[in-house]
CSV table of C-alpha atoms and ligand atoms in Angstrom, one decimal:
chain,number,residue,atom,x,y,z
A,1290,UNK,CA,0.1,0.0,0.0
A,1291,UNK,CA,1.3,3.4,-0.9
A,1292,UNK,CA,2.2,5.8,1.9
A,1293,UNK,CA,-0.6,7.6,3.5
A,1294,UNK,CA,-1.1,10.5,5.8
A,1295,UNK,CA,-3.0,9.2,8.8
A,1296,UNK,CA,-4.5,11.1,11.6
A,1297,UNK,CA,-4.5,9.1,14.9
A,1298,UNK,CA,-7.1,11.1,17.5
A,1299,UNK,CA,-6.0,10.0,20.9
A,1300,UNK,CA,-3.0,8.5,19.6
A,1301,UNK,CA,-0.7,8.5,22.8
A,1302,UNK,CA,-3.0,6.3,24.6
A,1303,UNK,CA,-2.6,2.7,24.6
A,1304,UNK,CA,-4.2,1.5,21.8
A,1305,UNK,CA,-3.0,4.6,19.9
A,1306,UNK,CA,0.8,4.1,21.0
A,1307,UNK,CA,1.0,0.9,19.5
A,1308,UNK,CA,-1.0,1.9,16.1
A,1309,UNK,CA,1.3,4.8,15.5
A,1310,UNK,CA,4.4,2.8,16.0
A,1311,UNK,CA,3.2,-0.1,13.8
A,1312,UNK,CA,1.5,2.4,11.1
A,1313,UNK,CA,5.2,4.1,11.4
A,1314,UNK,CA,6.9,1.2,10.2
A,1315,UNK,CA,4.9,0.5,7.4
A,1316,UNK,CA,6.1,4.1,6.1
A,1317,UNK,CA,3.0,6.0,6.6
A,1318,UNK,CA,3.1,9.6,8.0
A,1319,UNK,CA,1.4,9.9,11.2
A,1320,UNK,CA,-0.3,12.7,12.7
A,1321,UNK,CA,-1.0,12.3,16.6
A,1322,UNK,CA,-3.9,14.2,18.0
A,1323,UNK,CA,-4.2,13.8,21.8
A,1324,UNK,CA,-4.2,15.7,25.0
A,1325,UNK,CA,-0.9,14.3,26.0
A,1326,UNK,CA,2.0,15.0,24.4
A,1327,UNK,CA,3.7,12.1,25.2
A,1328,UNK,CA,3.2,8.1,24.1
A,1329,UNK,CA,2.2,5.9,27.2
A,1330,UNK,CA,4.3,3.5,25.7
A,1331,UNK,CA,7.4,5.2,24.2
A,1332,UNK,CA,8.9,1.5,23.4
A,1333,UNK,CA,6.2,1.2,20.8
A,1334,UNK,CA,7.6,3.7,18.6
A,1335,UNK,CA,10.7,2.5,16.4
A,1336,UNK,CA,13.5,4.5,16.4
A,1337,UNK,CA,13.9,4.5,12.9
A,1338,UNK,CA,10.5,5.7,12.3
A,1339,UNK,CA,10.4,8.5,14.8
A,1340,UNK,CA,10.8,11.2,12.0
A,1341,UNK,CA,7.6,10.1,10.6
A,1342,UNK,CA,5.4,10.4,13.5
A,1343,UNK,CA,4.5,13.9,14.9
A,1344,UNK,CA,2.7,14.3,18.0
A,1345,UNK,CA,0.4,17.4,18.2
A,1346,UNK,CA,-0.8,18.0,21.7
A,1347,UNK,CA,-4.3,19.4,21.4
A,1348,UNK,CA,-7.9,18.9,21.8
A,1349,UNK,CA,-10.3,17.1,19.6
A,1350,UNK,CA,-12.9,19.8,20.8
A,1351,UNK,CA,-10.6,22.3,19.5
A,1352,UNK,CA,-12.0,23.2,15.6
A,1353,UNK,CA,-9.0,25.2,14.3
A,1354,UNK,CA,-6.7,22.4,15.3
A,1355,UNK,CA,-8.7,19.3,14.1
A,1356,UNK,CA,-9.7,21.1,10.7
A,1357,UNK,CA,-6.0,21.4,10.0
A,1358,UNK,CA,-5.1,17.7,10.8
A,1359,UNK,CA,-8.0,16.6,8.9
A,1360,UNK,CA,-7.5,18.6,6.0
A,1361,UNK,CA,-3.8,16.8,5.7
A,1362,UNK,CA,-5.3,13.1,6.5
A,1363,UNK,CA,-6.4,10.5,4.4
A,1364,UNK,CA,-7.5,8.2,7.0
A,1365,UNK,CA,-8.2,8.9,10.5
A,1366,UNK,CA,-8.0,6.5,13.1
A,1367,UNK,CA,-10.4,8.0,16.0
A,1368,UNK,CA,-9.4,6.2,19.4
A,1369,UNK,CA,-9.7,9.5,21.7
A,1370,UNK,CA,-12.0,9.2,24.1
A,1371,UNK,CA,-12.2,9.2,28.2
A,1372,UNK,CA,-12.6,5.6,29.0
A,1373,UNK,CA,-14.0,3.4,31.7
A,1374,UNK,CA,-17.1,2.8,32.9
A,1375,UNK,CA,-16.2,3.6,36.8
A,1376,UNK,CA,-14.9,7.4,35.9
A,1377,UNK,CA,-18.1,7.9,34.3
A,1378,UNK,CA,-20.5,7.2,36.9
A,1379,UNK,CA,-18.5,9.4,39.4
A,1380,UNK,CA,-18.3,12.4,36.2
A,1381,UNK,CA,-21.1,12.1,34.0
A,1382,UNK,CA,-20.9,15.2,32.8
A,1383,UNK,CA,-17.4,15.5,32.0
A,1384,UNK,CA,-17.6,12.4,30.2
A,1385,UNK,CA,-20.5,13.1,28.0
A,1386,UNK,CA,-19.1,16.8,27.1
A,1387,UNK,CA,-16.1,15.4,26.1
A,1388,UNK,CA,-16.6,12.2,24.4
A,1389,UNK,CA,-19.7,13.5,22.6
A,1390,UNK,CA,-18.2,17.5,21.9
A,1391,UNK,CA,-15.2,15.8,20.6
A,1392,UNK,CA,-17.3,13.4,18.3
A,1393,UNK,CA,-19.6,16.5,17.4
A,1394,UNK,CA,-16.4,18.6,16.6
A,1395,UNK,CA,-15.3,16.2,14.2
A,1396,UNK,CA,-18.6,15.9,12.4
A,1397,UNK,CA,-18.7,19.6,12.1
A,1398,UNK,CA,-15.1,19.8,10.4
A,1399,UNK,CA,-15.9,16.7,8.1
A,1400,UNK,CA,-19.1,18.4,7.0
A,1401,UNK,CA,-17.4,22.0,6.4
A,1402,UNK,CA,-13.9,21.6,5.5
A,1403,UNK,CA,-12.5,20.3,2.2
A,1404,UNK,CA,-10.6,17.7,3.2
A,1405,UNK,CA,-10.1,13.8,0.8
A,1406,UNK,CA,-10.8,11.9,3.9
A,1407,UNK,CA,-11.9,8.6,2.6
A,1408,UNK,CA,-12.0,6.0,5.6
A,1409,UNK,CA,-12.4,6.3,9.2
A,1410,UNK,CA,-11.9,3.5,12.0
A,1411,UNK,CA,-13.6,4.4,14.9
A,1412,UNK,CA,-12.7,2.5,18.2
A,1413,UNK,CA,-16.2,1.9,20.1
A,1414,UNK,CA,-16.7,-0.6,22.7
A,1415,UNK,CA,-18.9,-4.1,23.6
A,1416,UNK,CA,-20.2,-1.9,26.4
A,1417,UNK,CA,-22.7,-0.7,23.9
A,1418,UNK,CA,-24.5,-4.2,24.3
A,1419,UNK,CA,-25.1,-4.3,27.9
A,1420,UNK,CA,-25.7,-7.7,29.1
A,1421,UNK,CA,-25.2,-9.2,25.9
A,1422,UNK,CA,-26.8,-12.2,24.4
A,1423,UNK,CA,-28.2,-15.6,26.2
A,1424,UNK,CA,-30.2,-18.5,25.8
A,1425,UNK,CA,-33.3,-20.0,27.7
A,1426,UNK,CA,-33.6,-23.6,27.8
A,1427,UNK,CA,-37.6,-22.5,27.4
A,1428,UNK,CA,-38.1,-19.6,25.9
A,1429,UNK,CA,-34.8,-19.7,23.1
A,1430,UNK,CA,-32.5,-16.7,23.0
A,1431,UNK,CA,-33.4,-13.6,24.7
A,1432,UNK,CA,-31.6,-10.6,25.7
A,1433,UNK,CA,-31.8,-9.8,29.4
A,1434,UNK,CA,-31.8,-6.4,30.7
A,1435,UNK,CA,-28.9,-4.7,32.9
A,1436,UNK,CA,-29.1,-6.3,36.5
A,1437,UNK,CA,-30.1,-3.2,38.9
A,1438,UNK,CA,-31.8,-5.2,42.1
A,1439,UNK,CA,-30.5,-8.4,43.4
A,1440,UNK,CA,-31.1,-9.7,46.8
A,1441,UNK,CA,-27.6,-11.1,47.8
A,1442,UNK,CA,-29.1,-13.0,50.9
A,1443,UNK,CA,-30.8,-15.6,49.1
A,1444,UNK,CA,-28.9,-19.0,49.5
A,1445,UNK,CA,-27.4,-20.2,46.4
A,1446,UNK,CA,-28.0,-17.3,44.5
A,1447,UNK,CA,-28.3,-17.4,40.6
A,1448,UNK,CA,-25.8,-14.3,39.6
A,1449,UNK,CA,-27.1,-14.7,36.0
A,1450,UNK,CA,-29.6,-12.4,34.8
A,1451,UNK,CA,-33.3,-14.2,34.7
A,1452,UNK,CA,-34.6,-15.0,31.5
A,1453,UNK,CA,-36.9,-11.7,30.7
A,1454,UNK,CA,-39.7,-13.9,29.9
A,1455,UNK,CA,-40.0,-17.0,32.0
A,1456,UNK,CA,-37.7,-15.7,34.9
A,1457,UNK,CA,-35.7,-19.2,34.9
A,1458,UNK,CA,-31.9,-19.5,34.8
A,1459,UNK,CA,-30.6,-18.5,31.6
A,1460,UNK,CA,-26.7,-18.8,30.0
A,1461,UNK,CA,-24.7,-16.5,28.2
A,1462,UNK,CA,-24.3,-16.9,24.3
A,1463,UNK,CA,-22.1,-15.2,21.8
A,1464,UNK,CA,-23.1,-11.3,21.3
A,1465,UNK,CA,-23.2,-10.8,17.5
A,1466,UNK,CA,-22.8,-7.3,16.0
A,1467,UNK,CA,-26.5,-7.7,15.0
A,1468,UNK,CA,-27.3,-7.7,18.9
A,1469,UNK,CA,-29.1,-4.3,19.6
A,1470,UNK,CA,-27.1,-2.1,21.6
A,1471,UNK,CA,-28.6,-2.3,24.9
A,1472,UNK,CA,-25.7,-0.8,27.2
A,1473,UNK,CA,-26.7,2.1,29.7
A,1474,UNK,CA,-24.1,3.1,31.7
A,1475,UNK,CA,-22.8,6.5,30.8
A,1476,UNK,CA,-19.9,5.5,29.0
A,1477,UNK,CA,-21.6,3.1,27.2
A,1478,UNK,CA,-24.3,5.6,25.9
A,1479,UNK,CA,-21.3,7.7,24.6
A,1480,UNK,CA,-19.9,5.0,22.9
A,1481,UNK,CA,-23.3,4.2,21.0
A,1482,UNK,CA,-23.9,7.9,20.3
A,1483,UNK,CA,-20.4,8.1,19.1
A,1484,UNK,CA,-21.2,5.3,16.6
A,1485,UNK,CA,-24.6,7.0,15.3
A,1486,UNK,CA,-22.6,10.4,14.8
A,1487,UNK,CA,-20.3,8.8,12.8
A,1488,UNK,CA,-22.4,6.3,10.8
A,1489,UNK,CA,-24.6,9.3,10.1
A,1490,UNK,CA,-21.7,11.5,8.9
A,1491,UNK,CA,-20.1,9.2,6.9
A,1492,UNK,CA,-23.0,8.0,5.1
A,1493,UNK,CA,-23.9,11.7,4.2
A,1494,UNK,CA,-20.3,12.4,2.9
A,1495,UNK,CA,-19.6,9.3,1.1
A,1496,UNK,CA,-16.8,7.9,3.9
A,1497,UNK,CA,-16.4,4.5,4.4
A,1498,UNK,CA,-16.5,3.6,8.1
A,1499,UNK,CA,-15.5,0.9,10.5
A,1500,UNK,CA,-16.6,0.8,13.8
A,1501,UNK,CA,-14.6,-1.3,16.0
A,1502,UNK,CA,-16.5,-2.6,18.8
A,1503,UNK,CA,-13.3,-3.4,21.3
A,1504,UNK,CA,-13.7,-5.9,24.4
A,1505,UNK,CA,-11.3,-5.5,27.4
A,1506,UNK,CA,-8.0,-4.5,25.6
A,1507,UNK,CA,-5.1,-5.3,27.8
A,1508,UNK,CA,-1.3,-4.2,26.7
A,1509,UNK,CA,1.8,-2.9,27.8
A,1510,UNK,CA,1.2,0.8,28.5
A,1511,UNK,CA,-2.5,0.4,29.5
A,1512,UNK,CA,-3.9,3.2,31.5
A,1513,UNK,CA,-3.2,3.5,35.4
A,1514,UNK,CA,-6.6,4.0,35.9
A,1515,UNK,CA,-7.8,1.0,34.0
A,1516,UNK,CA,-9.4,-1.5,36.7
A,1517,UNK,CA,-6.9,-4.8,35.6
A,1518,UNK,CA,-4.2,-2.5,36.2
A,1519,UNK,CA,-5.0,-2.8,40.2
A,1520,UNK,CA,-4.9,-6.6,39.6
A,1521,UNK,CA,-1.3,-6.3,38.7
A,1522,UNK,CA,-0.3,-3.8,41.8
A,1523,UNK,CA,-2.1,-5.9,44.4
A,1524,UNK,CA,0.0,-9.2,42.5
A,1525,UNK,CA,3.1,-7.1,42.3
A,1526,UNK,CA,2.6,-6.1,46.4
A,1527,UNK,CA,1.9,-9.8,46.9
A,1528,UNK,CA,-1.8,-8.7,48.1
A,1529,UNK,CA,-4.7,-10.8,46.9
A,1530,UNK,CA,-7.8,-9.0,44.8
A,1531,UNK,CA,-11.1,-9.0,46.3
A,1532,UNK,CA,-13.7,-10.0,43.6
A,1533,UNK,CA,-17.6,-9.2,43.6
A,1534,UNK,CA,-20.2,-11.6,42.9
A,1535,UNK,CA,-19.2,-15.0,42.8
A,1536,UNK,CA,-16.0,-13.8,41.0
A,1537,UNK,CA,-17.6,-16.0,38.0
A,1538,UNK,CA,-18.5,-13.0,36.1
A,1539,UNK,CA,-16.7,-12.9,32.9
A,1540,UNK,CA,-15.0,-10.6,30.8
A,1541,UNK,CA,-13.5,-11.0,27.1
A,1542,UNK,CA,-9.8,-9.9,27.5
A,1543,UNK,CA,-8.1,-8.9,23.8
A,1544,UNK,CA,-4.4,-8.1,23.5
A,1545,UNK,CA,-3.2,-4.6,22.1
A,1546,UNK,CA,-1.1,-6.7,19.5
A,1547,UNK,CA,-4.6,-8.2,18.1
A,1548,UNK,CA,-6.1,-4.8,17.9
A,1549,UNK,CA,-3.4,-3.2,16.1
A,1550,UNK,CA,-3.5,-6.2,13.3
A,1551,UNK,CA,-7.3,-5.9,13.1
A,1552,UNK,CA,-6.6,-2.0,12.4
A,1553,UNK,CA,-3.8,-2.6,10.0
A,1554,UNK,CA,-6.1,-5.1,8.5
A,1555,UNK,CA,-9.3,-3.3,7.8
A,1556,UNK,CA,-7.2,-0.6,6.5
A,1557,UNK,CA,-5.4,-2.8,4.0
A,1558,UNK,CA,-8.9,-4.1,2.6
A,1559,UNK,CA,-10.6,-0.6,1.9
A,1560,UNK,CA,-13.6,-2.1,3.1
A,1561,UNK,CA,-16.7,0.0,1.4
A,1562,UNK,CA,-19.5,1.8,3.5
A,1563,UNK,CA,-20.3,1.3,6.9
A,1564,UNK,CA,-19.1,-2.0,8.7
A,1565,UNK,CA,-19.2,-2.8,12.1
A,1566,UNK,CA,-16.9,-5.6,14.0
A,1567,UNK,CA,-16.6,-7.0,17.3
A,1568,UNK,CA,-12.7,-6.7,17.9
A,1569,UNK,CA,-12.2,-9.1,20.8
A,1570,UNK,CA,-10.7,-12.6,21.6
A,1571,UNK,CA,-14.0,-14.7,21.3
A,1572,UNK,CA,-12.9,-16.0,24.8
A,1573,UNK,CA,-15.1,-15.6,27.8
A,1574,UNK,CA,-12.8,-15.7,31.2
A,1575,UNK,CA,-14.4,-16.0,34.8
A,1576,UNK,CA,-12.4,-13.0,36.6
A,1577,UNK,CA,-11.6,-15.3,39.0
A,1578,UNK,CA,-9.4,-17.0,36.3
A,1579,UNK,CA,-8.0,-14.1,35.0
A,1580,UNK,CA,-6.8,-12.9,38.5
A,1581,UNK,CA,-5.5,-16.2,39.5
A,1582,UNK,CA,-3.6,-16.0,36.1
A,1583,UNK,CA,-1.9,-12.5,37.0
A,1584,UNK,CA,-1.4,-13.7,40.4
A,1585,UNK,CA,0.5,-16.9,39.2
A,1586,UNK,CA,2.5,-15.0,36.4
A,1587,UNK,CA,3.5,-12.0,39.0
A,1588,UNK,CA,5.0,-15.0,41.5
A,1589,UNK,CA,6.9,-16.3,38.8
A,1590,UNK,CA,8.2,-13.2,37.7
A,1591,UNK,CA,8.9,-12.2,41.4
A,1592,UNK,CA,9.9,-15.8,42.8
A,1593,UNK,CA,7.4,-15.3,45.5
A,1594,UNK,CA,4.2,-17.1,46.4
A,1595,UNK,CA,1.3,-16.0,44.6
A,1596,UNK,CA,-1.5,-14.4,46.1
A,1597,UNK,CA,-4.9,-15.5,45.0
A,1598,UNK,CA,-8.1,-13.8,44.7
A,1599,UNK,CA,-10.8,-13.9,47.6
A,1600,UNK,CA,-14.5,-13.4,46.8
A,1601,UNK,CA,-17.0,-10.9,49.0
A,1602,UNK,CA,-20.4,-11.7,47.5
A,1603,UNK,CA,-20.7,-8.1,46.8
A,1604,UNK,CA,-23.0,-6.9,44.1
A,1605,UNK,CA,-22.5,-3.4,41.9
A,1606,UNK,CA,-25.9,-2.4,40.4
A,1607,UNK,CA,-25.6,-2.0,36.6
A,1608,UNK,CA,-22.5,-4.1,36.4
A,1609,UNK,CA,-22.3,-6.7,33.4
A,1610,UNK,CA,-22.5,-10.2,34.4
A,1611,UNK,CA,-20.6,-11.9,31.3
A,1612,UNK,CA,-19.0,-10.4,28.1
A,1613,UNK,CA,-19.4,-13.4,25.3
A,1614,UNK,CA,-18.3,-11.6,22.3
A,1615,UNK,CA,-18.4,-13.3,18.9
A,1616,UNK,CA,-15.3,-12.6,16.6
A,1617,UNK,CA,-16.7,-14.4,13.5
A,1618,UNK,CA,-17.3,-11.6,11.4
A,1619,UNK,CA,-13.9,-9.9,11.6
A,1620,UNK,CA,-12.2,-13.0,11.4
A,1621,UNK,CA,-13.9,-14.1,8.3
A,1622,UNK,CA,-13.7,-11.0,6.7
A,1623,UNK,CA,-10.0,-10.2,7.0
A,1624,UNK,CA,-8.8,-13.7,7.8
A,1625,UNK,CA,-7.5,-12.6,11.4
A,1626,UNK,CA,-8.2,-14.4,14.2
A,1627,UNK,CA,-6.5,-13.0,17.8
A,1628,UNK,CA,-3.1,-14.6,18.0
A,1629,UNK,CA,-2.6,-14.0,21.8
A,1630,UNK,CA,-4.1,-16.2,24.3
A,1631,UNK,CA,-4.7,-15.6,28.0
A,1632,UNK,CA,-1.6,-17.0,29.2
A,1633,UNK,CA,0.7,-15.3,26.9
A,1634,UNK,CA,-0.8,-12.3,27.1
A,1635,UNK,CA,-0.9,-12.0,30.9
A,1636,UNK,CA,2.8,-12.7,31.0
A,1637,UNK,CA,4.0,-9.7,29.0
A,1638,UNK,CA,1.7,-7.6,30.8
A,1639,UNK,CA,3.0,-9.0,34.0
A,1640,UNK,CA,6.8,-8.6,32.4
A,1641,UNK,CA,6.1,-4.7,31.5
A,1642,UNK,CA,4.2,-3.9,34.6
A,1643,UNK,CA,7.7,-5.6,36.7
A,1644,UNK,CA,9.7,-3.5,34.7
A,1645,UNK,CA,8.0,0.1,35.4
A,1646,UNK,CA,7.1,-0.7,38.7
A,1647,UNK,CA,8.8,-3.7,40.0
A,1648,UNK,CA,11.3,-3.6,42.9
A,1649,UNK,CA,15.1,-2.1,41.6
A,1650,UNK,CA,17.2,-5.1,40.7
A,1651,UNK,CA,20.5,-4.8,42.0
A,1652,UNK,CA,23.2,-6.3,39.2
B,389,NAD,N1,-8.5,0.0,26.6
B,389,NAD,C1,-9.6,-0.8,26.2
B,389,NAD,O1,-10.2,-2.0,27.1
B,389,NAD,C2,-10.7,-0.4,25.5
B,389,NAD,C3,-12.1,-1.1,25.4
B,389,NAD,C4,-13.1,-0.7,24.4
B,389,NAD,C5,-12.8,0.6,24.0
B,389,NAD,N2,-12.0,1.3,23.8
B,389,NAD,C6,-12.2,2.6,23.0
B,389,NAD,O2,-10.8,2.8,22.5
B,389,NAD,C7,-10.4,3.7,22.4
B,389,NAD,C8,-8.8,4.0,23.0
B,389,NAD,O3,-8.7,3.4,24.5
B,389,NAD,P1,-7.2,3.2,24.8
B,389,NAD,O4,-7.4,2.2,25.5
B,389,NAD,O5,-5.8,3.5,24.0
B,389,NAD,O6,-7.3,4.7,25.9
B,389,NAD,P2,-6.3,5.6,26.6
B,389,NAD,O7,-7.0,6.2,27.6
B,389,NAD,O8,-5.1,4.8,26.6
B,389,NAD,O9,-5.9,6.5,25.4
B,389,NAD,C9,-6.9,7.7,25.1
B,389,NAD,C10,-6.3,8.7,24.7
B,389,NAD,O10,-7.1,9.6,24.1
B,389,NAD,C11,-7.0,11.1,24.9
B,389,NAD,N3,-8.1,11.7,24.9
B,389,NAD,C12,-9.4,11.5,25.4
B,389,NAD,N4,-9.8,12.5,24.8
B,389,NAD,C13,-9.5,13.4,24.1
B,389,NAD,C14,-9.9,14.2,23.3
B,389,NAD,N5,-11.0,15.1,23.8
B,389,NAD,N6,-9.2,15.2,22.6
B,389,NAD,C15,-7.6,14.5,22.0
B,389,NAD,N7,-7.5,13.7,22.9
B,389,NAD,C16,-8.5,12.8,24.2
B,389,NAD,C17,-6.1,10.7,25.8
B,389,NAD,O11,-5.3,11.7,26.5
B,389,NAD,C18,-5.6,9.3,25.7
B,389,NAD,O12,-4.0,9.9,25.5
B,389,NAD,C19,-11.2,4.9,23.2
B,389,NAD,O13,-12.2,5.0,22.3
B,389,NAD,C20,-11.8,3.7,24.0
B,389,NAD,O14,-13.4,3.9,24.4
B,389,NAD,C21,-11.1,0.7,24.8
């Protein structure tokens, strides 16, 4: 593919740093617009391609700055966002203003300026689904609403949401891109609205749009505010994480290398129109297994005994019980399957974390 001018908004963050490095290596000119003026993973940028990558410290909400960069770009990777459900609970106004104000500004710039952007890849989230798809032995496929009330004193409590039709026990099944977006958290609502704003604008202007609904992305450089970074901190300190519910609530963990590969593959494919993909591992991991894996890898790295998770049986209203996400669509379209297993991914994550925060060794 010939060299392109690529704009990555939020390009200094976890996904953006790794993507900037990979695009630089492919010979593209990379403009990174981000609130932060430094890559969170400087080592993701090969020294030989540094000259091709420029960071412009600023906010996408700044019309003038964004317009100048959009006018130079052939393709936009839109990765800037205030991230994380917990922060959005504490500060809904800031989250909505930041995420949607930024998207609205991009919409204005795309509509009003003379640019030649042909493709946009938007970083969305599987949080847009809410609880996702389930199967009921009596009623078949069902979509339960999020759980807001749960009597945790019930003996042998079924932590899964009940069937919305017969109230019986249901089990999670893979959630495909066709599932209606029923997420209700502030973060999910901003991601849904970002998708819709970008879909309408791209259809109107004839820009190709790929919407990537990421599951939980992990990797070197992940935010210190990421709740899963807390697991690493605890493991490093030899402390056990305390898990809510029965610890068997599950998440789909995918690693940043696979996410970058998906972005590059879709860029190469030059898809036409609007396409939405789950970008995930397709493997649902109970939190207790994930926390155990981190504790084990950390203990191996530090030559200590692991501190395994404990369970407190507490419930956070609105928390998604299971993330079972289907990745068949992106796998079949671009021939891409996640390469990084949980064990290998966690081992790399632990190695990075120990390097950044671990004990100083006297050699
Ligand atoms: N990491 C995950 O687990 C995950 C999961 C689902 C979706 N996503 C989505 O993927 C995208 C990238 O996530 P990440 O993990 O790399 O996040 P990150 O927090 O590591 O990086 C985001 C970057 O965007 C910047 N930013 C935020 N708002 C901005 C604005 N208005 N203008 C300029 N810069 C701004 C931040 O300073 C940060 O450098 C986000 O849109 C996020 O919602 C991430």
